[in-house]
Coordinates of C-alpha atoms and ligand atoms in Angstrom, one line a residue:
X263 CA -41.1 -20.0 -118.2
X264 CA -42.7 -19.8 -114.9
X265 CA -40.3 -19.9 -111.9
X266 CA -39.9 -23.2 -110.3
X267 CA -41.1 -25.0 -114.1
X268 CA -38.5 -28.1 -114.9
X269 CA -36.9 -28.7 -118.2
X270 CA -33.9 -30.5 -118.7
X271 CA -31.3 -28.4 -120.2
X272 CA -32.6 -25.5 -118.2
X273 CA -31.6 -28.1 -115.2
X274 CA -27.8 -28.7 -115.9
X275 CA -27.0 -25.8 -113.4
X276 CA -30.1 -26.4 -110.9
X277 CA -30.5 -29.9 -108.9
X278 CA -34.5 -30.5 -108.5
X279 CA -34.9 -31.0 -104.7
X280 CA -37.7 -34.0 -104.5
X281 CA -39.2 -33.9 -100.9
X282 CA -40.0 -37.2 -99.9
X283 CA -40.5 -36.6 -96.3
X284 CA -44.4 -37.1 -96.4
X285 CA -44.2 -40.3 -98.3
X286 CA -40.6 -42.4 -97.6
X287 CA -40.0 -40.3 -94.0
X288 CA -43.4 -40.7 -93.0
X289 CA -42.8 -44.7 -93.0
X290 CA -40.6 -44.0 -90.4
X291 CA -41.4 -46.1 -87.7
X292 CA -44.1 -43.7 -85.4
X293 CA -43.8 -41.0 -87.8
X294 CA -47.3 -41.3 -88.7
X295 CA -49.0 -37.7 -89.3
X296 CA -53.0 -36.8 -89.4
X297 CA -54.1 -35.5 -92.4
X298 CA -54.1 -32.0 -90.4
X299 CA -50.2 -32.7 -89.9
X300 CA -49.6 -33.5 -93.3
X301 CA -51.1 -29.9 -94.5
X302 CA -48.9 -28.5 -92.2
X303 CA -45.7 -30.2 -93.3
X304 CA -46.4 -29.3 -97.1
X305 CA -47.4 -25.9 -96.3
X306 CA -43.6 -25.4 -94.7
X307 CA -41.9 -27.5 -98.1
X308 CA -43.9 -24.8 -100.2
X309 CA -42.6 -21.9 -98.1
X310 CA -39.0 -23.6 -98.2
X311 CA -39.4 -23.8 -102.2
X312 CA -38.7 -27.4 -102.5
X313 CA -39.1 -27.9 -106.4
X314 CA -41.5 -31.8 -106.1
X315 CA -43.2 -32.9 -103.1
X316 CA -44.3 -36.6 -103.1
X317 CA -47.0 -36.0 -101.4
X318 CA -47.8 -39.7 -100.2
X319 CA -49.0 -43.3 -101.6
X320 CA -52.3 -42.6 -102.7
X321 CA -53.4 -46.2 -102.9
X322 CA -52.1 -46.9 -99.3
X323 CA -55.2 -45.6 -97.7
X324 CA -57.8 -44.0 -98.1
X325 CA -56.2 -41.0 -95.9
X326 CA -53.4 -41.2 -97.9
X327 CA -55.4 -40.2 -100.8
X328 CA -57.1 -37.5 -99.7
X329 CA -54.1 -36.1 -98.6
X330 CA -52.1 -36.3 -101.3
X331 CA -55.3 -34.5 -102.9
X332 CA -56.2 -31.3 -100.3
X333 CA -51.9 -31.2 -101.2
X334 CA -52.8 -31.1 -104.5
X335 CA -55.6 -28.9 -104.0
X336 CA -53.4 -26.1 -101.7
X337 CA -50.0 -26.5 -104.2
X338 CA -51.7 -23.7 -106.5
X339 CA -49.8 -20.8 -107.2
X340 CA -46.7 -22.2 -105.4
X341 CA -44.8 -23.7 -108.7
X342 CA -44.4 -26.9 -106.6
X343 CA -45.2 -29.8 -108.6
X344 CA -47.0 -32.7 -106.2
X345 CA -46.1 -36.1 -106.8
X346 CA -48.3 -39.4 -106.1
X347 CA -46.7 -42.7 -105.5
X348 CA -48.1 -45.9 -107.7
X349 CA -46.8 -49.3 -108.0
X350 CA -46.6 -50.3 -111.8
X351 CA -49.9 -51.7 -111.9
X352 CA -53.1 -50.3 -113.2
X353 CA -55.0 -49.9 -109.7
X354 CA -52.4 -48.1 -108.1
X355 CA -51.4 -45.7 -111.2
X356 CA -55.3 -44.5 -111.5
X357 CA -55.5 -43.5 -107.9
X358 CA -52.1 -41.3 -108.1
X359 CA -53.7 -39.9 -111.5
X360 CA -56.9 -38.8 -109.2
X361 CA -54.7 -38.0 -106.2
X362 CA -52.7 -35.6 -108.1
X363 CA -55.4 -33.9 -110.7
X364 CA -56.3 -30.8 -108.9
X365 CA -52.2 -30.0 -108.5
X366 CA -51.4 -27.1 -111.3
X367 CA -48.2 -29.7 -111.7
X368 CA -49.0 -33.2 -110.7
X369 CA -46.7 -36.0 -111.3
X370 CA -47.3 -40.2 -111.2
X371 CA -44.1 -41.7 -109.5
X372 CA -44.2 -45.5 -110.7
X373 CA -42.0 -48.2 -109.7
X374 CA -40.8 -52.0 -110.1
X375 CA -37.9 -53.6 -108.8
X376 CA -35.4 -54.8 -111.4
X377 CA -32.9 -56.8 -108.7
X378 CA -32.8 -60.6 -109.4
X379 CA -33.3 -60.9 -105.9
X380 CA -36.8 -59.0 -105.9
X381 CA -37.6 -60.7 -108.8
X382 CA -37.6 -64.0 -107.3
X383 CA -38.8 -63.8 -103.8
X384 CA -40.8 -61.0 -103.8
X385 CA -42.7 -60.4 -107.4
X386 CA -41.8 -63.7 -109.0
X387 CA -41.7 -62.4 -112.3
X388 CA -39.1 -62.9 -114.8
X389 CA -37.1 -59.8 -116.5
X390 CA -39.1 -59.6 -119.8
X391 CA -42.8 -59.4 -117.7
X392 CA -41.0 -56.7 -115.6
X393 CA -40.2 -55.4 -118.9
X394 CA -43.5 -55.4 -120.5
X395 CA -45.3 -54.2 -117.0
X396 CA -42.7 -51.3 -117.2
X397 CA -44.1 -50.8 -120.7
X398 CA -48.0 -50.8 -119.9
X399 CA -47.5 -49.2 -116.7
X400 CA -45.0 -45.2 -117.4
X401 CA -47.3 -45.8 -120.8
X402 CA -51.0 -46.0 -118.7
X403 CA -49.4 -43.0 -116.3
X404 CA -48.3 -41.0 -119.3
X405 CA -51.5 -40.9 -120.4
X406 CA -52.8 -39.1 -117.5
X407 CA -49.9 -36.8 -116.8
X408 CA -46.9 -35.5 -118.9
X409 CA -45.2 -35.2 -116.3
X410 CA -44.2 -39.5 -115.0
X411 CA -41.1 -40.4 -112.6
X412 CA -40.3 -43.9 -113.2
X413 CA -37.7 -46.3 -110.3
X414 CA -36.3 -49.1 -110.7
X415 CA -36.3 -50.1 -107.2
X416 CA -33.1 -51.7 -105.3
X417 CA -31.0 -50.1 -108.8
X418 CA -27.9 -50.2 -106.1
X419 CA -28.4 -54.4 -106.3
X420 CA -29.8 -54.9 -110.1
X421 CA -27.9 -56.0 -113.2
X422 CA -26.6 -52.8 -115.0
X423 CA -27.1 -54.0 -118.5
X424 CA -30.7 -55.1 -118.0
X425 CA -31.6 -52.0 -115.7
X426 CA -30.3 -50.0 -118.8
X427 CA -33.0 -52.0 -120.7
X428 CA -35.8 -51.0 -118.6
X429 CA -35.0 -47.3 -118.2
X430 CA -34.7 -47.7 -122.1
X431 CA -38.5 -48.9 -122.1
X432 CA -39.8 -46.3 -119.7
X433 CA -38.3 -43.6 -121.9
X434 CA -39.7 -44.9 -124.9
X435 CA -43.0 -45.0 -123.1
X436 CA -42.9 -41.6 -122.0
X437 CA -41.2 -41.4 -118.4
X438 CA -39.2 -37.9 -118.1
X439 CA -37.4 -38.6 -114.7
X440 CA -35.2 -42.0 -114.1
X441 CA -35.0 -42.4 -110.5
X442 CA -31.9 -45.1 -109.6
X443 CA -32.7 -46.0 -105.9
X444 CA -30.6 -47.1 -103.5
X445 CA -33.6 -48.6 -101.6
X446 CA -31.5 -50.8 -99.1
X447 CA -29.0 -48.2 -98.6
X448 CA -25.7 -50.8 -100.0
X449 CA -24.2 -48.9 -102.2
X450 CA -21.2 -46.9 -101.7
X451 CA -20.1 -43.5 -103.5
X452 CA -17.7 -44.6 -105.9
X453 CA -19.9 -47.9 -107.1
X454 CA -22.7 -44.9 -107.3
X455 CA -20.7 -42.7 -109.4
X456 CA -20.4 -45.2 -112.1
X457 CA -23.8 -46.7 -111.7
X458 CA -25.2 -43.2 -112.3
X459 CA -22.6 -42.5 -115.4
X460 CA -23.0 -45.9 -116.6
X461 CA -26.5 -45.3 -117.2
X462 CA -26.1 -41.8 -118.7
X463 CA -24.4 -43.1 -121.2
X464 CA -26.5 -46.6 -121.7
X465 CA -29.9 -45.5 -121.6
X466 CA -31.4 -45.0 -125.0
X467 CA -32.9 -40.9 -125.4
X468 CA -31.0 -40.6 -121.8
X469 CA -30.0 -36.7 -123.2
X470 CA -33.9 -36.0 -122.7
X471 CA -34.8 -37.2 -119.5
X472 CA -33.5 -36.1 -115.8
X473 CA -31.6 -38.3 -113.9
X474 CA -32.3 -38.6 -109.7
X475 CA -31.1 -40.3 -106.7
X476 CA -32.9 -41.7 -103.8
X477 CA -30.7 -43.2 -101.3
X478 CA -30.8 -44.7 -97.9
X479 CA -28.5 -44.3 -94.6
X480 CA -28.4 -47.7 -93.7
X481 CA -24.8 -47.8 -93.9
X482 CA -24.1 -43.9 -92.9
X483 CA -23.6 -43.2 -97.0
X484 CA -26.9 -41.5 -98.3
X485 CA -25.4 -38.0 -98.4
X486 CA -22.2 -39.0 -99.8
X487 CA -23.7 -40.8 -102.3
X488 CA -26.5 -38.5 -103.1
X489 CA -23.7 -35.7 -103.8
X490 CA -22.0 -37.9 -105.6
X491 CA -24.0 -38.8 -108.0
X492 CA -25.2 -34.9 -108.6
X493 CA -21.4 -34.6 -109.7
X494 CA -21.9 -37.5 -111.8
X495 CA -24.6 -35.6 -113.5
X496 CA -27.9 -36.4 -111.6
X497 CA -30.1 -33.8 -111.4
X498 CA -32.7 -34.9 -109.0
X499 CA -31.9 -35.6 -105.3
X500 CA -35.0 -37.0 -103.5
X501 CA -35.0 -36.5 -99.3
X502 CA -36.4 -36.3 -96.5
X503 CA -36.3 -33.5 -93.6
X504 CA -34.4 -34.2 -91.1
X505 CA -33.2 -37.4 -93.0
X506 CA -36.1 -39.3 -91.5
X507 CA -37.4 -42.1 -93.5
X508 CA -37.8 -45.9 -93.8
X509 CA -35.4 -47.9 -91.4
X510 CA -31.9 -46.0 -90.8
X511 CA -33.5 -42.6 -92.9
X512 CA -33.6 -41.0 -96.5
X513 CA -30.6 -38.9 -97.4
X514 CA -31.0 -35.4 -95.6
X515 CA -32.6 -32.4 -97.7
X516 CA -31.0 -30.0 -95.2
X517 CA -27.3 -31.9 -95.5
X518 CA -27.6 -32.2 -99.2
X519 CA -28.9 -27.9 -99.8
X520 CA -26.1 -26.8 -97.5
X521 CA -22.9 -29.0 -98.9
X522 CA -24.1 -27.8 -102.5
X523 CA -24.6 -24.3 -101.0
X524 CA -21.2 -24.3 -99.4
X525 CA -19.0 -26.9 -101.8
X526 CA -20.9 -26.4 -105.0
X527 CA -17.9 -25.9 -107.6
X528 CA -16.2 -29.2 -105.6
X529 CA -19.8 -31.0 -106.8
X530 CA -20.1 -29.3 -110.2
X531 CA -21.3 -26.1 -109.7
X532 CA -25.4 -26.8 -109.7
X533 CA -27.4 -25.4 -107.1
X534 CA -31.0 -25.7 -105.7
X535 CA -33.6 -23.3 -105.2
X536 CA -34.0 -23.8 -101.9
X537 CA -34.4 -21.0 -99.2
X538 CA -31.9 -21.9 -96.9
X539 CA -33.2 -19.7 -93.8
X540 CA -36.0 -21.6 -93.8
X541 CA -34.4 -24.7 -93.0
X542 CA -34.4 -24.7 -89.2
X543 CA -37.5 -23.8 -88.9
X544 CA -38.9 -26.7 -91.2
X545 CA -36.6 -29.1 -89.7
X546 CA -38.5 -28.5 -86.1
X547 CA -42.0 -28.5 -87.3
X548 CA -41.7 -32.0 -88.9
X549 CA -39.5 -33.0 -85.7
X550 CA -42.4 -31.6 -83.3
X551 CA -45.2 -33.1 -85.7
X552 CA -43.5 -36.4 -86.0
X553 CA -42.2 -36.9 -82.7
X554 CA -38.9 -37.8 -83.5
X555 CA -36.6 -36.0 -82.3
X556 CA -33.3 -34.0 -84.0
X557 CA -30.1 -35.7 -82.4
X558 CA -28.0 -32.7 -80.9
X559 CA -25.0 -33.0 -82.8
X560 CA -27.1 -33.5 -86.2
X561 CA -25.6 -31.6 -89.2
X562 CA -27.0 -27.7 -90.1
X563 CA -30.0 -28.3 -88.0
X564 CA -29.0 -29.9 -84.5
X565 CA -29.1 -27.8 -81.4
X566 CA -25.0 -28.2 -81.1
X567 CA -24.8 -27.8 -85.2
X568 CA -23.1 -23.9 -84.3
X569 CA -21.8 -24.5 -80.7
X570 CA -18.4 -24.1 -80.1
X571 CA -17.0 -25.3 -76.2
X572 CA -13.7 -25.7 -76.6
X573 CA -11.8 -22.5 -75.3
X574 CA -9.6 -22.7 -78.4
X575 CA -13.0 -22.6 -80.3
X576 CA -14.6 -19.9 -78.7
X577 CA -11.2 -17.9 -78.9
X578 CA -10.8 -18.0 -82.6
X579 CA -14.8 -17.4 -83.1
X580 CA -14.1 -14.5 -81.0
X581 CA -11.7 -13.1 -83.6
X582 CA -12.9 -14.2 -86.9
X583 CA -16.1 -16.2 -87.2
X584 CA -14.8 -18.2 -90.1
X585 CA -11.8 -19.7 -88.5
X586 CA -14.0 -22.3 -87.0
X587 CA -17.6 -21.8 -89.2
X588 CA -17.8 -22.8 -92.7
X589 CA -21.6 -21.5 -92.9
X590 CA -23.4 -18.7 -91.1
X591 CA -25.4 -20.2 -89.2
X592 CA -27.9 -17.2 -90.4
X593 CA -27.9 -19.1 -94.1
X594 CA -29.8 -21.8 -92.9
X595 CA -32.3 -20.3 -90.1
X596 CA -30.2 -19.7 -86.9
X597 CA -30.4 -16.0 -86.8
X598 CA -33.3 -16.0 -84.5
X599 CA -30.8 -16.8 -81.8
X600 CA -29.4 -13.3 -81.6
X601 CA -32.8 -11.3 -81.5
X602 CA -33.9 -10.9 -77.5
X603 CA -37.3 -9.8 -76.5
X604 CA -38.4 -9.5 -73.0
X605 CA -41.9 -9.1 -71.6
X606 CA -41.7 -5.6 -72.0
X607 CA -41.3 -5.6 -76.0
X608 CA -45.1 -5.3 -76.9
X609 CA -46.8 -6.5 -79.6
X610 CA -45.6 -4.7 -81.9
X611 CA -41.8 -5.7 -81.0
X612 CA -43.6 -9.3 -81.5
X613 CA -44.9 -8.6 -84.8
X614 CA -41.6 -7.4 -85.7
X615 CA -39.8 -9.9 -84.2
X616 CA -42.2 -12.0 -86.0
X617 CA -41.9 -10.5 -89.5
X618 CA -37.7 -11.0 -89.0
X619 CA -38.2 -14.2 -88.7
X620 CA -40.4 -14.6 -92.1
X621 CA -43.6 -15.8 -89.4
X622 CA -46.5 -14.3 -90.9
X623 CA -50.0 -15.4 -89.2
X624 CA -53.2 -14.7 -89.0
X625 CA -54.9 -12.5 -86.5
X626 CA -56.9 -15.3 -84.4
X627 CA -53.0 -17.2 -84.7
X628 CA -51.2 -14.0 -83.6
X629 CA -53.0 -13.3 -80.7
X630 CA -52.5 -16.8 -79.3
X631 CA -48.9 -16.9 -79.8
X632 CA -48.4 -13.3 -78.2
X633 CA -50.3 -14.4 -75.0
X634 CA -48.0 -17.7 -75.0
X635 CA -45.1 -15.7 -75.5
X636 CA -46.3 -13.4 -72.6
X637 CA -46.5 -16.1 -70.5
X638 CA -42.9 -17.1 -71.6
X639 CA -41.6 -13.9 -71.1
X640 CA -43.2 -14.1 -67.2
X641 CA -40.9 -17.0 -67.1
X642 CA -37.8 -16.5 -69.2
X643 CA -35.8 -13.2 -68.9
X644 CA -34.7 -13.2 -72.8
X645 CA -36.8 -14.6 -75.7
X646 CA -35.0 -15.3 -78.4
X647 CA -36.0 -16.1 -82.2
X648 CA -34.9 -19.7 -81.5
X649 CA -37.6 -19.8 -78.3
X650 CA -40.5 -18.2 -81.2
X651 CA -40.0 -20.4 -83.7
X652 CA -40.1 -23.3 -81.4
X653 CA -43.5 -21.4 -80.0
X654 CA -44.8 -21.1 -83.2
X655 CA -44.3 -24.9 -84.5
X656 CA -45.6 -25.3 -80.9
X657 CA -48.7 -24.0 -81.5
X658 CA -49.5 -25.6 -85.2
X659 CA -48.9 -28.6 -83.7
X660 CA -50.8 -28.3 -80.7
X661 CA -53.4 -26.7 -82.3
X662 CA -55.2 -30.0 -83.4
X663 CA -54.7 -31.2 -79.9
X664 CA -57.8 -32.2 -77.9
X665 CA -56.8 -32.1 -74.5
X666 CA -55.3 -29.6 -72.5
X667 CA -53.2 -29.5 -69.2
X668 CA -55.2 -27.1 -67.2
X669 CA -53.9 -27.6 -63.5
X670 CA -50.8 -30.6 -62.3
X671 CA -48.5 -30.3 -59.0
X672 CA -45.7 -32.5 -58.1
X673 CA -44.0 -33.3 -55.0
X674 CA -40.8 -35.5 -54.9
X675 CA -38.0 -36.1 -52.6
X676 CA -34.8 -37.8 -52.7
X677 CA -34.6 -41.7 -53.5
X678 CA -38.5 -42.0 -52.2
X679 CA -41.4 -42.0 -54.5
X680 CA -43.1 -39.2 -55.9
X681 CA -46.8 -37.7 -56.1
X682 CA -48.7 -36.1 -58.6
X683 CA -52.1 -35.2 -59.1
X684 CA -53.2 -33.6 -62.7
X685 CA -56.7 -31.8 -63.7
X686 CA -56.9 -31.8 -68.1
X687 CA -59.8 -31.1 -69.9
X688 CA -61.8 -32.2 -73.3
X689 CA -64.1 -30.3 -74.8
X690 CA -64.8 -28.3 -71.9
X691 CA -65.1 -31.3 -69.2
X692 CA -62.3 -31.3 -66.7
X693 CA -61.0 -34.6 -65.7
X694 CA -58.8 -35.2 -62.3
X695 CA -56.0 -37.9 -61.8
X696 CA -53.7 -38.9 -58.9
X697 CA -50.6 -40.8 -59.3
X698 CA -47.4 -42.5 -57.8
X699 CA -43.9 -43.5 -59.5
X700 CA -40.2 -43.3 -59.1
X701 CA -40.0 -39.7 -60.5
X702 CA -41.9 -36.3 -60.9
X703 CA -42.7 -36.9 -64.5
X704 CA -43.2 -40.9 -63.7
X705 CA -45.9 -40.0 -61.2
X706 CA -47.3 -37.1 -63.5
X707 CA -47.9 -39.5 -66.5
X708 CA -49.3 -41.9 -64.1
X709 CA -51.8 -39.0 -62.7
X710 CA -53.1 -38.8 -66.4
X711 CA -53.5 -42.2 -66.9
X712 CA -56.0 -42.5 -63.6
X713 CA -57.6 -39.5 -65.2
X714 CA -58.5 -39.9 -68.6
X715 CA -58.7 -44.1 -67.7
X716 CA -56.6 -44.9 -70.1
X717 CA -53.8 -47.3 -70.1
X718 CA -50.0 -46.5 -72.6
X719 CA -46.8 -47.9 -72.7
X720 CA -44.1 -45.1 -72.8
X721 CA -42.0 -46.8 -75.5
X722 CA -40.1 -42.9 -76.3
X723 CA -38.7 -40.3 -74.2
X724 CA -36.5 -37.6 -75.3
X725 CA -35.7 -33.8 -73.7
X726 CA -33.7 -31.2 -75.3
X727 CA -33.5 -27.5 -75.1
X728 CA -34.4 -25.0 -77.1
X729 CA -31.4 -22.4 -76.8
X730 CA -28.6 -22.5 -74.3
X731 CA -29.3 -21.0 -70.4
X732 CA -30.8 -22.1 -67.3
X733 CA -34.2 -21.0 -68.4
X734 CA -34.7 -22.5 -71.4
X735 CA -37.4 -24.0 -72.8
X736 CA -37.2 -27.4 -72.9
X737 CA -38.9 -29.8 -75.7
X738 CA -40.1 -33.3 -74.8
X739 CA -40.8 -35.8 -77.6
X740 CA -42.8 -38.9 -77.0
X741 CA -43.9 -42.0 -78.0
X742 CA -46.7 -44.3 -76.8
X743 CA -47.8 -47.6 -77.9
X744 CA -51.6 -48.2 -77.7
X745 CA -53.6 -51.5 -79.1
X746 CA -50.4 -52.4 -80.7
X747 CA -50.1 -48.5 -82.7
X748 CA -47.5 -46.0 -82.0
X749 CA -48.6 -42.9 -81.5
X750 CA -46.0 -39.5 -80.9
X751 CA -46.8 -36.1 -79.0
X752 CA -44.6 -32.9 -78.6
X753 CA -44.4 -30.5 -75.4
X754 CA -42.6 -27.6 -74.7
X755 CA -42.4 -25.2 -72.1
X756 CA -39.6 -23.7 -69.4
X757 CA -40.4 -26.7 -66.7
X758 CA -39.2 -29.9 -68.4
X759 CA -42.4 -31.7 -66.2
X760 CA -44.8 -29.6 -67.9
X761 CA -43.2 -30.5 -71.1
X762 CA -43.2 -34.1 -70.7
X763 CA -47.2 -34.1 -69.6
X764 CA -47.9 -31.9 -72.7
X765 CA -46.4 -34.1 -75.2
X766 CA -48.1 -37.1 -73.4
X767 CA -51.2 -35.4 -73.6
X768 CA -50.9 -35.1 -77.6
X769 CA -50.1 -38.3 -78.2
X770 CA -53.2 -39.1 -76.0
X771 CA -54.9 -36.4 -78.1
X772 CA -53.7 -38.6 -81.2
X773 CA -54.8 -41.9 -80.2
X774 CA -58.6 -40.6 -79.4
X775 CA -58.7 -38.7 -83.0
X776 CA -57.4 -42.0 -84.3
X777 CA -59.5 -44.5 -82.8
X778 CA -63.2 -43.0 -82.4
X779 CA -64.0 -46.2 -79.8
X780 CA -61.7 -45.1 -77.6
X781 CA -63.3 -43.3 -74.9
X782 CA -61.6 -41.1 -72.6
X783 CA -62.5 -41.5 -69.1
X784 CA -65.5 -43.1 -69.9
X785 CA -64.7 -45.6 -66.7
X786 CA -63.5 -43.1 -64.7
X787 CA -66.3 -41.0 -63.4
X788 CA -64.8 -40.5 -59.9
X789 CA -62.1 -38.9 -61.4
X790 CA -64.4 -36.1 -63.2
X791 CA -63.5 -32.3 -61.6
X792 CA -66.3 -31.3 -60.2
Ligands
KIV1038 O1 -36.4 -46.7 -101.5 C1 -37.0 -46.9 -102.6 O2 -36.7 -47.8 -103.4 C2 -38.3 -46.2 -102.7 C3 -38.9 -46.3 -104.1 C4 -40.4 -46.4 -104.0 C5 -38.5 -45.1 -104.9 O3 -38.7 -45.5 -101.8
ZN1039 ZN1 -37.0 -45.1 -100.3

């Protein structure tokens, strides 16, 4: 058997990791990726050996589709299997079987609610039609794959007995994974435990199939109950990087890899196949792509995940790293903090430095990111690993970008206005802008506006540092609102200002490659550098 390949008693020791952040965490709200983005994304979940990335909704959109296929398309050779999400109904289900058909493993994810409370406000269907559309639809997706996930969304709020029923009926029909959703994030870990058990036992042919849990965080839960319910014998935990996902977030791939990783025989003893060190890195691509931002005190992959203030702390760290660390913060993708390089390290220190960190690139990609890190090292006495990574998801997310920052100064003073004036450029045309506001990056934002004559509403605004130190690099993640759409951008660089004007630039950038009417500086031709 091919590494990576699923079957279930091979599975009793391994829990399937089910990626969901390019389908569930993309509906985060302003998450939205280009298709470019999305590549990107699943590119880093093949490299992090995910075991099933749902790929996306392929009946959504038409982008969504082809998405979910170029996924498809790039999974060969990976041993990732792609999933495609379908409502049970016949449209849907034949655009995830053409979605998915160039993946070496594809796999149709159908669903249905089974809550009373779905049933009669939202599908207004009684339990036997869900039953029979449960019948025609795993049997319809079955027919195009061997390989068919079946949910019974809002499982957390449906009738036991009668969710046993319909699981019973998707087996029959062919389904091979039975995912139990906590789709409103309600439940709680011990009413999970027995809901998952309860079903192990109750579901006719239940020995042949896997068992997996998709939970939400609207009551602070998903990772409790996600573990749980792997020690209740699920062996399929679907999340999201990051935890992102619909309202309050999906249950966090990187919480739920490490706490098996690290309390494993506490959980049963089954593991994932993830590689952990890739973790940090992932985590900040989909944070730079997606513009939201990782809170500082997040779990395994927040900037304070490893810092230690208190003296006491720092003390015993001093003598024995594990009296205060229960992971190395090396496991899971930290280890790039202790590597320096300064501007005398040369390329082939980078390349090395590079290789260390698992980077590999292409020559055109190399050559950029060694002249941005020589320009970081004029600036910033020690690079670290933690300052090239971030450079490196830097670049793949800028590299879509369409316009740059060529030229901006800034003058402020205290308690009075400031001024800024900005040149960018487009497709070689250089643009100029002046502008006012109550702070540096106020007046800067403003500047761009007058330039590219286009009017935003900052609606997001965060700043956080890449490593620790006066020079740091500082990352600014933004979100704009534009003809009622939310668009995000990502910046980074040692001056916070220049930061804040890149990622306001790529959410620009975004909004242009959205909406082709939109015409930058098309009213503005006094502002054009001449
Ligand atoms: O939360 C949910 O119920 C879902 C299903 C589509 C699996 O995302
Ligand atoms: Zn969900």
């Amino acid at each position: 058997m091919s590494d990576g390949e699923i079957n279930v008693s091979a599975v009793r020791d391994r829990v399937i990791v089910f990626d969901t952040t390019l389908r569930d965490g993309e509906q985060s709200p302003g998450a939205t990726l280009t298709a470019e983005e999305k590549l990107e994304v699943a590119d880093a979940l093949f490299k992090l050996q995910v075991d099933v990335i749902e790929a996306g909704f392929p009946a959504a959109s038409p982008g969504d589709f082809e998405a979910v296929r170029e996924i498809a398309r790039r999974s060969a050779g990976t041993g990732v299997t792609i999933a495609g999400l379908a409502r049970a109904n016949k449209s849907d289900i034949e655009r995830a079987a053409q979605a998915v058909a160039p993946a070496e493993k594809a796999r149709i994810h159908t669903f249905i609610a089974t809550s009373d409370i779905h049933l009669k406000y939202k599908l207004r269907m009684t339990r036997e039609q869900v039953i029979e559309r449960v019948r025609e639809a795993v049997t319809l997706a079955r027919s195009y794959v061997e390989d068919v996930e079946f949910s019974c969304e809002d499982a957390t709020r449906s009738d036991r007995e009668y969710m046993a029923e319909v699981f019973s009926v998707a087996v029959e029909c062919g389904a091979t994974t039975l995912n139990v959703p906590d789709t409103v994030g309600y439940t709680t870990p011990f009413e999970y435990y027995e809901l998952i058990s309860y079903l192990k036992e109750n579901v006719r042919g239940a020995e042949n199939v896997i068992f997996s849990v998709h939970c939400h965080d609207d009551l602070g839960m998903a990772t409790a109950n996600t573990l749980i319910a792997v020690k209740a014998g699920a062996r399929q935990v679907e999340v999201t990087m990051n935890g992102i996902g619909e309202r309050a977030g999906n249950t966090s791939l990187e919480e739920v890899v490490m706490a098996l990783a690290t309390r494993g025989n506490e959980l049963g003893g089954a593991q994932t196949r993830v590689v952990t060190e890739r973790l940090v890195p992932t985590s900040r691509l989909v944070s730079g792509l997606t513009g939201l931002a990782v809170q500082a005190n997040k779990a395994i992959v927040g900037s304070n995940a490893f810092a230690h203030e208190a003296g006491i702390h720092q003390d015993g760290m001093l003598k024995e790293r594990t009296t205060y660390e229960i992971m190395n913060p090396a496991d899971v993708g930290w280890e790039g903090k202790s590597l320096v390089l300064g501007k005398h390290s040369g390329r082939a220190g980078f390349r090395a430095a590079l290789s260390d960190l698992g980077i590999k690139l292409d020559d055109e990609a190399m050559q950029s990111a060694y002249e941005r890190f020589l320009e970081l090292a004029d600036r910033k006495k020690h690079v670290t690993g933690a300052d090239i990574e971030a450079l490196i998801a830097d670049q793949q997310v800028v590299s879509g970008s369409a316009i740059h920052l060529d030229d901006f100064s800034v003058t402020s003073g205290k308690g009075g206005d400031a001024n800024a004036m900005v040149v960018v450029s487009r497709d070689g045309q250089q643009f100029a802008g002046r502008g006012t506001g109550n702070g540096p990056i106020d007046a800067l934002l403003g500047a761009i506006d007058s330039a590219l004559g286009l009017e935003t509403e900052l609606v997001y605004f965060q700043v956080e540092a890449v490593t620790p130190g006066e020079d740091a690099q500082g990352q600014v993640h933004v979100r704009v609102r534009h003809d009622g759409q939310t668009y995000s951008g990502h910046g980074l660089a040692t001056d916070t200002v220049e930061a804040s004007a890149k990622a306001y630039l790529a959410a620009i950038g975004h909004i242009a490659s959205d909406q082709s009417e939109v015409v930058l500086a098309a009213t503005s031709s006094t502002s054009r550098w001449t």
